[in-house]
């Protein structure tokens, strides 16, 4: 501990309970180095910041180890982690901290303003925690279905690993801390808007109960970089910002693709072709460190051990994506390099939560073909697992990996998806085969009526079970409020292409179908034609007709729902106890708040003006996304601080119309 304090300039003779006042800087530094349950627990009391075992699995001369200048990867780099230097930012300032995430490391909230400055210093990368050895992770990936070759951490600085006294291990990573050997001519920086989104969503997903990496801090600065946000020729300066990311490991499917030989479609190969010795070492490290029960059960049979490992990764991935589907989360860039080997949600980029339910919703404006649409996420995750199975050869025979994938993924996804959906619908007594049809019909009804995904599920907990309940009309009226208005639908189905351009593309499809197919625009043209047809139908529809149609759809489904609830009630001995349990379970599984794009945008715009209070307010809101029981604390600041339309709006209400105009790439 004395050496740690000395490294930070805090005199070693000062005890934690200092008998005389310390200068402000010294008091601040005690936040990280002098708290009884802070750094002492990490670095002295049975924990250590250290590199994982495979950190130097590299062929000689893989990368420069200079610590005083930018680090470059030498041609033919073969390693998994490459040392890199930190690149300080000017005047780092703390945007927000996540106390629950930092508690994983034994840290609480900074005790004073001076401590916030110290947190900004360390969590920006301007100063390094003692024991940290900055490095960047080398990996490959299939991006939008095509093998892209070597990728790697182009903007993330790996610091090391914290092992707690409880036996937990947490990797620390700074995202946006400057160029790495894998930045590929880029600057390695992230900006305020993208960093706030990642910071907030990492924590939001955890509190929703979805497996995820964590975010401990968000730090911005006076340093700037130029970004063309919409790739439309209008670049602007944006503030450099860093997110402290925390996870058991950031190893991903793409980590195992560095051994891939030349791809038959793209011709690209991984940087470590033929290095099965590194693959073996990486497998040994991952399984022994993160799947110790598998290592113990199959210590004498490597093939069976690796098969058990792949089976568990398959199950965890299926479980994760089932959770996504049940909270309406869209990842946006489900490439193999964005798939965690632990089944965690990782790398938050152009993500989004469903507002109006649309199974074909694409949250990433750059995904022109809709490959990563909401409804396709389970299929894509399975495809990515297939690529992982291929990457594990010869340590796991491909036929064995494919058999495991076929046996496990669909079954595990459906099992967990239906288990979660039953809880969302309050079906607490019986599991019936007919439940699949009930869920399918619910989603179809939501799609037909443009119902808000989150709010509709949340509202169902107040559905009056009694057949002649006087509250039924009020419930139906509230449900109609969650359906899309004519104005919303017309905005949603507004054509995106100029009519003349669409006409030319249709002519090309007829006159030269081969060329049209090569252009890869068939799916986009089909969606545009659907928008044109929908727009035409909506122009002929009145609001009264829309409401009448919506009421008919919902009346049909609610009748089937009540019949299913009656069957559930029959299996319960006490009707009052059953009703109480049903409501409790629904409140615990249907969030009131999710990180909708417009909520994040409000926080971003305030932060860009120098006001970080909205980021912190939204963070606190997302830490308690589920229903507050009677007598519990009220929702913290659960309204939009300054709505774009000038009205106060609850963050649990449907999003404003302007939210539909937000574009994330």
XYZ file of C-alpha atoms in Angstrom:
665
model
C 0.000 0.000 0.000
C 2.884 2.347 0.780
C 4.289 1.817 -2.698
C 0.863 2.458 -4.183
C 0.540 5.737 -2.315
C 4.047 6.749 -3.237
C 3.283 6.110 -6.892
C 0.402 8.558 -6.637
C 2.328 11.152 -4.643
C 0.492 10.548 -1.344
C 2.895 10.296 1.552
C 3.044 6.757 2.860
C 3.148 7.761 6.525
C -0.384 9.161 6.391
C -2.854 6.574 7.722
C -6.378 6.131 6.334
C -7.851 7.879 9.389
C -5.595 10.894 9.002
C -5.271 12.962 12.215
C -4.571 16.217 10.397
C -6.184 17.832 7.322
C -4.823 16.830 3.955
C -4.425 19.160 0.989
C -7.364 18.880 -1.473
C -5.368 16.791 -3.964
C -4.290 14.342 -1.294
C -7.844 14.072 0.032
C -9.054 13.367 -3.487
C -6.455 10.691 -4.083
C -7.593 8.844 -1.005
C -10.806 8.039 -2.929
C -8.930 5.475 -4.991
C -5.957 4.644 -2.805
C -6.867 5.183 0.829
C -10.414 3.917 1.414
C -10.866 0.865 3.548
C -13.026 -0.835 0.945
C -11.569 0.872 -2.073
C -8.155 0.388 -3.531
C -6.903 -1.252 -0.349
C -9.371 -4.058 -0.995
C -8.244 -4.210 -4.608
C -4.505 -3.960 -4.317
C -3.645 -4.919 -0.758
C -6.434 -6.936 0.801
C -6.261 -10.082 -1.287
C -6.801 -8.547 -4.697
C -4.434 -7.550 -7.430
C -4.479 -5.708 -10.718
C -2.728 -7.977 -13.135
C -2.622 -9.151 -16.709
C -4.499 -12.313 -17.709
C -2.284 -15.280 -18.397
C -2.410 -15.258 -22.218
C -1.500 -11.577 -22.438
C 1.849 -12.238 -24.094
C 0.894 -15.125 -26.314
C 2.673 -13.696 -29.330
C 5.415 -14.454 -31.765
C 8.578 -12.475 -31.121
C 8.516 -8.900 -32.326
C 4.750 -8.777 -32.495
C 4.473 -5.214 -31.267
C 6.485 -2.317 -29.955
C 6.642 -2.108 -26.184
C 7.501 1.584 -26.063
C 5.657 3.339 -23.255
C 6.584 6.877 -24.217
C 5.177 7.140 -27.708
C 2.283 5.676 -29.725
C 2.493 1.927 -30.126
C 2.295 0.296 -33.492
C 1.753 -3.314 -34.466
C 4.546 -4.671 -36.587
C 3.638 -6.418 -39.845
C 2.616 -9.998 -39.245
C 1.536 -9.383 -35.649
C 0.373 -12.631 -34.130
C -0.523 -11.727 -30.561
C -3.749 -11.541 -28.608
C -2.886 -8.404 -26.620
C -0.500 -5.730 -27.800
C 1.026 -3.127 -25.453
C 0.016 0.449 -26.153
C 0.607 3.895 -24.720
C -1.980 6.168 -23.168
C -2.910 9.400 -24.966
C -3.982 12.059 -22.443
C -7.012 14.281 -22.973
C -7.133 17.982 -22.131
C -8.970 18.889 -18.932
C -10.888 15.650 -18.303
C -14.210 16.119 -16.503
C -16.445 13.518 -14.946
C -19.817 13.176 -16.643
C -21.150 10.454 -14.369
C -20.204 7.436 -12.270
C -22.170 4.246 -11.760
C -21.946 3.369 -8.081
C -23.294 -0.188 -8.562
C -20.689 -0.901 -11.246
C -17.809 0.577 -9.256
C -18.914 -1.448 -6.239
C -17.758 -4.521 -8.177
C -14.243 -3.130 -7.764
C -14.720 -2.200 -4.119
C -15.238 1.482 -4.902
C -18.140 3.692 -3.898
C -19.129 7.204 -4.892
C -16.384 9.854 -4.677
C -16.549 11.454 -1.223
C -15.876 14.979 -2.448
C -15.616 17.164 -5.513
C -11.833 16.806 -5.438
C -12.256 13.043 -5.627
C -14.349 13.478 -8.786
C -11.356 15.217 -10.341
C -9.172 12.268 -9.390
C -11.691 9.818 -10.820
C -11.668 11.822 -14.056
C -7.879 11.668 -14.120
C -7.722 7.877 -13.827
C -10.862 6.945 -15.734
C -9.865 9.089 -18.719
C -6.523 7.318 -19.073
C -4.560 10.462 -18.215
C -3.150 8.577 -15.225
C -2.814 4.826 -14.864
C -3.652 2.702 -11.873
C -0.475 1.102 -10.505
C -0.070 -2.368 -11.935
C -1.925 -1.484 -15.111
C -0.249 -2.419 -18.392
C -2.148 -0.751 -21.260
C -2.771 -3.087 -24.158
C -5.116 -3.573 -27.093
C -6.891 -6.817 -27.928
C -6.400 -8.401 -31.349
C -9.428 -10.120 -32.865
C -11.116 -10.676 -36.210
C -14.758 -10.779 -37.185
C -17.520 -11.453 -39.635
C -19.157 -8.075 -40.233
C -22.575 -8.048 -41.874
C -21.991 -11.642 -42.930
C -18.567 -11.172 -44.526
C -15.202 -12.021 -42.982
C -13.397 -8.711 -42.449
C -10.015 -10.094 -41.370
C -8.083 -8.482 -38.530
C -9.987 -5.874 -36.547
C -8.991 -5.526 -32.884
C -9.600 -2.855 -30.279
C -9.306 0.284 -32.350
C -10.387 2.586 -29.534
C -10.216 0.535 -26.334
C -7.333 0.442 -23.885
C -7.163 -2.688 -21.761
C -5.749 -1.913 -18.320
C -5.612 -5.248 -16.533
C -7.667 -7.408 -14.272
C -8.943 -6.865 -10.745
C -9.258 -10.027 -8.672
C -11.290 -9.467 -5.527
C -10.989 -11.214 -2.185
C -14.284 -12.949 -3.001
C -12.658 -14.630 -5.998
C -14.330 -12.468 -8.637
C -12.287 -11.170 -11.549
C -13.035 -8.004 -13.478
C -11.233 -6.712 -16.533
C -10.941 -2.935 -16.826
C -11.049 -1.215 -20.188
C -11.084 2.420 -21.270
C -13.044 2.919 -24.473
C -12.087 6.006 -26.440
C -8.657 6.482 -24.882
C -6.798 7.080 -28.153
C -5.107 5.191 -30.995
C -4.063 1.562 -30.673
C -2.190 -0.802 -32.976
C -5.618 -1.672 -34.415
C -7.034 1.810 -35.025
C -6.560 1.403 -38.796
C -5.649 5.057 -39.513
C -8.372 6.330 -37.155
C -7.845 8.417 -34.004
C -9.050 5.850 -31.457
C -11.387 8.367 -29.860
C -15.053 8.227 -28.930
C -17.239 11.277 -28.564
C -19.697 12.481 -25.951
C -22.918 11.320 -27.632
C -21.802 7.738 -28.309
C -20.104 7.432 -24.920
C -23.178 8.582 -22.997
C -25.287 6.078 -24.907
C -22.916 3.212 -24.114
C -22.528 4.251 -20.480
C -26.262 4.522 -19.851
C -27.272 1.413 -21.780
C -24.655 -0.824 -20.179
C -26.109 -0.008 -16.779
C -29.726 0.004 -17.976
C -29.382 -3.532 -19.329
C -27.876 -4.788 -16.078
C -30.744 -3.412 -14.037
C -33.230 -4.906 -16.506
C -31.673 -8.278 -15.689
C -30.018 -8.779 -19.090
C -26.462 -10.231 -19.166
C -24.142 -7.360 -20.053
C -20.770 -5.742 -19.648
C -20.824 -2.841 -17.192
C -19.846 0.816 -17.328
C -18.267 2.404 -14.273
C -17.623 5.945 -15.448
C -18.000 8.401 -18.308
C -15.362 11.143 -18.607
C -15.337 13.900 -21.212
C -12.727 16.570 -21.973
C -11.782 19.725 -23.829
C -10.007 17.642 -26.499
C -11.959 17.432 -29.736
C -12.100 15.353 -32.884
C -13.944 15.869 -36.146
C -16.900 13.601 -36.881
C -19.355 13.487 -39.790
C -22.289 12.181 -37.758
C -24.589 11.223 -40.635
C -21.912 10.761 -43.310
C -23.522 13.578 -45.272
C -20.556 15.899 -45.725
C -21.279 18.031 -42.652
C -18.493 17.255 -40.163
C -18.199 19.022 -36.820
C -15.935 19.081 -33.787
C -17.022 16.867 -30.897
C -15.616 16.342 -27.409
C -13.383 13.325 -26.799
C -14.952 11.112 -24.138
C -13.959 7.864 -22.438
C -16.065 5.112 -20.844
C -14.664 2.833 -18.156
C -15.936 -0.631 -19.099
C -15.976 -3.568 -16.713
C -16.510 -7.256 -17.454
C -15.211 -10.631 -16.385
C -13.606 -10.694 -19.801
C -13.943 -8.904 -23.122
C -12.886 -11.978 -25.090
C -15.328 -12.505 -27.921
C -16.135 -14.925 -30.726
C -13.834 -12.942 -32.995
C -10.913 -13.589 -30.626
C -10.890 -17.156 -31.936
C -11.121 -16.039 -35.571
C -7.543 -14.723 -35.671
C -6.538 -18.246 -36.782
C -8.887 -18.302 -39.788
C -7.333 -19.124 -43.140
C -8.161 -17.123 -46.275
C -11.907 -16.719 -46.605
C -13.402 -18.125 -49.787
C -15.543 -15.018 -50.367
C -13.389 -12.089 -49.252
C -9.909 -13.619 -49.504
C -9.039 -12.196 -46.099
C -7.294 -14.264 -43.443
C -6.636 -13.897 -39.744
C -3.204 -12.700 -38.577
C -2.402 -15.968 -36.767
C -3.121 -18.640 -39.365
C -1.518 -21.928 -38.364
C -0.899 -20.889 -34.755
C -2.919 -23.644 -33.111
C -0.638 -23.312 -30.095
C -2.166 -19.894 -29.355
C -5.682 -21.264 -29.922
C -4.977 -24.025 -27.398
C -3.603 -21.514 -24.905
C -6.600 -19.202 -25.386
C -9.057 -22.066 -24.912
C -7.239 -23.236 -21.802
C -7.312 -19.745 -20.356
C -10.990 -19.076 -21.121
C -12.257 -22.418 -19.843
C -10.111 -22.584 -16.708
C -10.805 -18.952 -15.813
C -14.469 -18.522 -16.683
C -15.830 -22.069 -16.865
C -13.899 -23.788 -14.034
C -16.672 -26.328 -13.462
C -16.235 -27.538 -17.049
C -12.471 -27.692 -16.650
C -12.866 -29.761 -13.465
C -15.402 -32.145 -14.993
C -13.404 -32.866 -18.173
C -9.783 -32.359 -17.139
C -8.659 -35.593 -18.781
C -10.519 -35.243 -22.114
C -9.875 -32.050 -24.059
C -12.414 -32.740 -26.806
C -15.223 -33.344 -24.329
C -14.109 -30.322 -22.323
C -14.201 -28.119 -25.411
C -17.570 -29.578 -26.413
C -18.995 -28.807 -22.979
C -17.580 -25.281 -23.249
C -19.194 -24.677 -26.646
C -22.479 -26.105 -25.376
C -22.500 -23.661 -22.466
C -21.594 -20.696 -24.701
C -24.468 -21.717 -26.986
C -26.905 -21.851 -24.085
C -25.797 -18.534 -22.648
C -26.038 -16.836 -26.028
C -29.547 -18.210 -26.582
C -30.558 -17.050 -23.102
C -29.123 -13.582 -23.738
C -30.903 -13.011 -27.037
C -34.168 -14.317 -25.558
C -33.821 -11.621 -22.907
C -33.250 -9.037 -25.642
C -36.419 -10.052 -27.447
C -38.431 -9.865 -24.236
C -37.410 -6.290 -23.415
C -37.522 -5.093 -27.037
C -33.769 -4.490 -27.327
C -32.072 -4.207 -30.728
C -28.280 -4.466 -30.752
C -27.672 -3.048 -34.220
C -24.264 -4.565 -35.066
C -24.341 -8.278 -34.275
C -21.014 -9.075 -35.880
C -18.965 -11.970 -34.496
C -16.520 -9.476 -33.007
C -19.409 -8.071 -30.944
C -20.383 -11.419 -29.398
C -19.095 -12.176 -25.903
C -17.648 -15.587 -25.092
C -19.564 -15.342 -21.795
C -22.956 -14.602 -23.314
C -22.891 -10.917 -22.344
C -24.303 -7.989 -24.284
C -21.187 -6.182 -25.464
C -20.251 -3.127 -27.547
C -23.178 -0.717 -27.453
C -23.249 1.240 -30.689
C -26.361 2.029 -32.748
C -28.644 0.088 -30.382
C -32.280 0.892 -29.707
C -35.322 -0.232 -27.768
C -38.587 -0.780 -29.593
C -41.127 2.012 -29.304
C -43.955 1.098 -31.689
C -43.767 -2.685 -32.050
C -42.348 -3.629 -35.416
C -40.648 -7.024 -35.799
C -38.709 -5.687 -38.789
C -37.397 -2.663 -36.909
C -33.769 -1.817 -37.787
C -32.131 0.423 -35.190
C -28.903 0.950 -37.157
C -29.380 3.377 -40.036
C -26.256 1.898 -41.659
C -27.853 -1.561 -41.892
C -29.316 -1.068 -45.348
C -30.350 -4.697 -45.832
C -31.962 -5.145 -42.421
C -29.644 -8.014 -41.543
C -29.760 -7.151 -37.849
C -33.468 -6.338 -37.584
C -35.126 -7.053 -34.235
C -36.846 -10.272 -35.344
C -33.658 -11.628 -36.934
C -31.472 -11.368 -33.831
C -31.926 -14.991 -32.659
C -31.131 -16.283 -36.154
C -28.035 -14.065 -36.397
C -26.752 -15.135 -32.981
C -27.076 -18.763 -34.081
C -25.188 -17.957 -37.298
C -22.430 -16.333 -35.250
C -22.191 -19.434 -33.067
C -21.683 -21.457 -36.240
C -18.701 -19.229 -37.035
C -17.353 -19.778 -33.527
C -17.654 -23.539 -34.002
C -15.650 -23.237 -37.214
C -13.020 -21.139 -35.428
C -12.539 -23.751 -32.690
C -11.342 -26.409 -35.144
C -9.378 -28.657 -34.732
C -9.702 -28.422 -30.936
C -13.430 -29.051 -31.357
C -14.351 -31.182 -34.405
C -16.749 -29.167 -36.554
C -19.322 -31.954 -36.831
C -19.497 -32.126 -33.044
C -19.844 -28.354 -32.713
C -22.601 -28.247 -35.331
C -24.468 -31.079 -33.615
C -24.334 -29.207 -30.308
C -25.556 -26.023 -31.959
C -28.467 -27.829 -33.630
C -29.395 -29.556 -30.395
C -29.115 -26.650 -27.998
C -29.712 -23.206 -29.463
C -33.318 -23.258 -30.673
C -34.486 -25.337 -27.727
C -32.790 -23.102 -25.167
C -33.991 -19.915 -26.850
C -37.600 -21.073 -27.026
C -37.536 -22.405 -23.480
C -36.252 -19.198 -21.954
C -38.270 -16.942 -24.263
C -41.541 -18.636 -23.354
C -40.615 -18.792 -19.680
C -40.013 -15.042 -19.706
C -43.131 -14.299 -21.764
C -45.313 -16.275 -19.357
C -43.975 -14.150 -16.521
C -44.593 -10.973 -18.526
C -48.210 -12.082 -18.997
C -48.653 -13.164 -15.386
C -49.157 -16.860 -16.164
C -47.829 -18.084 -12.844
C -49.510 -21.479 -12.379
C -49.539 -23.483 -15.600
C -47.320 -23.920 -18.644
C -49.506 -24.796 -21.619
C -48.574 -25.441 -25.230
C -51.246 -22.949 -26.314
C -49.190 -20.170 -24.690
C -47.029 -19.897 -27.803
C -50.064 -19.024 -29.903
C -51.230 -16.526 -27.278
C -47.866 -14.725 -27.335
C -47.700 -14.827 -31.117
C -51.207 -13.362 -31.392
C -50.318 -10.646 -28.864
C -47.310 -9.554 -30.916
C -49.389 -9.637 -34.092
C -52.001 -7.433 -32.405
C -49.327 -5.024 -31.223
C -47.945 -4.860 -34.756
C -51.347 -4.274 -36.347
C -52.200 -1.492 -33.907
C -48.733 0.038 -33.656
C -48.766 -0.458 -29.899
C -45.847 0.667 -27.766
C -43.897 -2.467 -26.810
C -42.755 -1.515 -23.306
C -45.903 0.295 -22.204
C -48.318 -2.334 -23.490
C -46.681 -5.097 -21.468
C -46.495 -2.830 -18.424
C -50.176 -1.922 -18.768
C -51.326 -5.560 -18.916
C -50.633 -5.951 -15.190
C -53.696 -3.756 -14.561
C -55.987 -5.827 -16.797
C -59.214 -6.544 -14.847
C -59.550 -10.304 -14.661
C -63.268 -10.331 -13.751
C -65.531 -10.722 -16.789
C -67.930 -7.887 -15.912
C -65.385 -5.611 -14.283
C -66.348 -1.906 -14.380
C -62.692 -1.101 -14.992
C -62.572 -2.841 -18.355
C -63.641 0.213 -20.368
C -61.036 2.364 -18.644
C -58.369 -0.279 -19.258
C -59.256 -0.491 -22.950
C -59.097 3.297 -23.235
C -55.623 3.344 -21.693
C -54.583 0.557 -24.061
C -55.814 2.577 -27.046
C -53.546 5.431 -25.916
C -50.569 3.124 -26.432
C -51.540 2.451 -30.045
C -50.078 4.535 -32.831
C -52.066 7.549 -33.979
C -52.614 8.353 -37.630
C -49.940 11.035 -37.383
C -47.445 8.559 -35.942
C -48.203 5.960 -38.601
C -47.935 8.447 -41.451
C -44.572 9.535 -40.120
C -43.411 5.938 -39.664
C -44.392 4.901 -43.179
C -43.247 8.062 -44.909
C -41.421 7.091 -48.141
C -37.649 7.438 -47.911
C -36.838 7.593 -51.615
C -37.597 10.193 -54.236
C -40.457 8.825 -56.426
C -38.340 9.285 -59.547
C -35.484 7.277 -58.020
C -37.883 4.504 -57.029
C -39.357 4.447 -60.539
C -35.873 4.150 -62.070
C -34.956 1.284 -59.751
C -38.156 -0.581 -60.639
C -37.439 -0.108 -64.335
C -33.929 -1.470 -63.800
C -35.330 -4.495 -61.968
C -37.463 -5.276 -64.989
C -34.971 -4.482 -67.746
C -31.770 -5.836 -66.154
C -32.571 -8.093 -63.169
C -28.987 -9.388 -62.999
C -27.555 -5.901 -62.516
C -30.327 -5.049 -60.060
C -29.466 -8.143 -57.995
C -25.765 -7.217 -57.975
C -26.611 -3.803 -56.547
C -27.976 -5.505 -53.429
C -30.946 -3.146 -53.099
C -33.798 -5.649 -53.480
C -34.711 -5.657 -49.776
C -34.573 -1.868 -49.583
C -36.814 -1.462 -52.631
C -39.304 -3.971 -51.192
C -39.470 -1.989 -47.929
C -39.921 1.251 -49.867
C -42.798 -0.201 -51.877
C -44.425 -1.337 -48.640
C -44.095 2.189 -47.243
C -45.705 3.660 -50.349
C -48.628 1.215 -50.121
C -49.070 1.824 -46.389
C -48.998 5.577 -46.910
C -51.715 5.296 -49.541
C -53.942 3.251 -47.223
C -53.381 5.635 -44.320
C -54.406 8.624 -46.429
C -57.826 7.042 -46.840
C -58.242 6.162 -43.150
C -59.915 8.369 -40.554
C -58.952 8.496 -36.888
C -62.325 7.066 -35.890
C -61.886 4.146 -38.263
C -58.387 3.512 -36.934
C -59.574 3.471 -33.324
C -62.469 1.184 -34.137
C -60.156 -1.225 -35.923
C -57.673 -1.172 -33.056
C -60.390 -1.824 -30.479
C -61.548 -4.840 -32.477
C -58.051 -6.308 -32.623
C -57.488 -5.839 -28.899
C -60.937 -7.093 -27.898
C -60.237 -10.370 -29.701
C -56.868 -10.873 -28.025
C -58.051 -9.825 -24.559
C -60.825 -12.394 -24.785
C -58.248 -15.117 -25.412
C -56.030 -13.703 -22.649
C -58.862 -13.752 -20.107
C -59.663 -17.358 -21.020
C -56.039 -18.304 -20.427
C -55.986 -16.450 -17.103
C -59.097 -18.367 -16.072
C -57.236 -21.644 -16.640
C -54.345 -20.335 -14.571
C -56.706 -19.352 -11.783
C -58.253 -22.817 -11.751
C -54.896 -24.233 -10.714
C -54.635 -21.854 -7.762
C -56.185 -22.500 -4.383
C -56.616 -18.871 -3.326
C -57.872 -16.374 -5.933
C -56.666 -13.318 -4.007
C -53.206 -14.817 -3.472
C -53.047 -15.787 -7.163
C -53.958 -12.253 -8.257
C -51.366 -10.719 -5.949
C -48.669 -13.089 -7.218
C -49.666 -12.479 -10.830
C -49.326 -8.709 -10.437
C -46.049 -9.051 -8.515
C -44.505 -11.241 -11.196
C -45.661 -8.937 -13.995
C -44.264 -5.873 -12.247
C -40.937 -7.676 -11.823
C -40.718 -8.605 -15.519
C -42.255 -5.666 -17.392
C -40.108 -2.528 -17.069
C -41.659 0.876 -16.739
C -38.523 2.548 -18.082
C -36.083 1.593 -20.817
C -33.409 3.731 -22.466
C -35.431 4.991 -25.392
C -33.439 6.930 -27.967
C -35.109 10.228 -27.156
C -34.298 9.886 -23.444
C -30.644 9.344 -24.295
C -30.796 12.259 -26.745
C -32.120 14.627 -24.073
C -29.215 13.657 -21.815
C -26.703 14.046 -24.656
C -27.904 17.505 -25.660
C -27.763 18.720 -22.065
C -24.259 17.285 -21.648
C -23.085 18.970 -24.847
C -24.146 22.248 -23.213
C -22.015 21.353 -20.186
C -24.889 20.169 -17.983
C -24.332 16.578 -16.840
C -27.266 16.509 -14.424
C -29.612 14.904 -16.951
C -27.176 12.048 -17.585
C -26.993 11.404 -13.851
C -30.753 11.741 -13.451
C -31.461 9.260 -16.246
C -28.873 6.864 -14.807
C -30.676 6.853 -11.455
C -33.996 6.300 -13.223
C -32.617 3.325 -15.151
C -31.243 1.771 -11.963
C -34.881 1.176 -10.957
C -36.657 0.297 -14.204
C -39.441 -1.770 -12.694
C -42.643 -0.863 -10.892
C -42.410 0.903 -7.524
C -44.620 -0.864 -4.993
C -46.931 1.099 -2.740
C -44.960 2.708 0.048
C -41.696 2.525 -1.854
C -39.738 5.562 -2.926
C -41.229 7.352 -5.901
C -39.534 7.265 -9.277
C -36.565 9.658 -9.266
C -37.119 12.559 -11.627
C -39.191 10.463 -13.997
C -40.118 13.277 -16.355
C -38.455 14.806 -19.361
C -36.684 17.881 -18.044
C -37.324 20.078 -21.063
C -39.454 18.450 -23.722
C -38.846 19.495 -27.307
C -42.533 20.386 -27.630
C -42.415 22.501 -24.453
C -44.421 20.054 -22.324
C -43.348 18.039 -19.335
C -43.533 14.370 -20.274
C -43.049 11.292 -18.174
C -40.207 9.109 -19.341
C -42.621 6.180 -18.993
C -45.007 7.644 -21.573
C -44.969 7.063 -25.307
C -42.133 8.938 -26.993
C -42.847 12.307 -28.624
C -43.242 12.512 -32.368
C -39.804 14.047 -32.842
C -38.247 10.859 -31.461
C -39.127 9.081 -34.699
C -36.777 11.441 -36.537
C -33.721 10.351 -34.530
C -31.151 8.529 -36.631
C -28.424 6.349 -35.109
C -25.598 4.911 -37.223
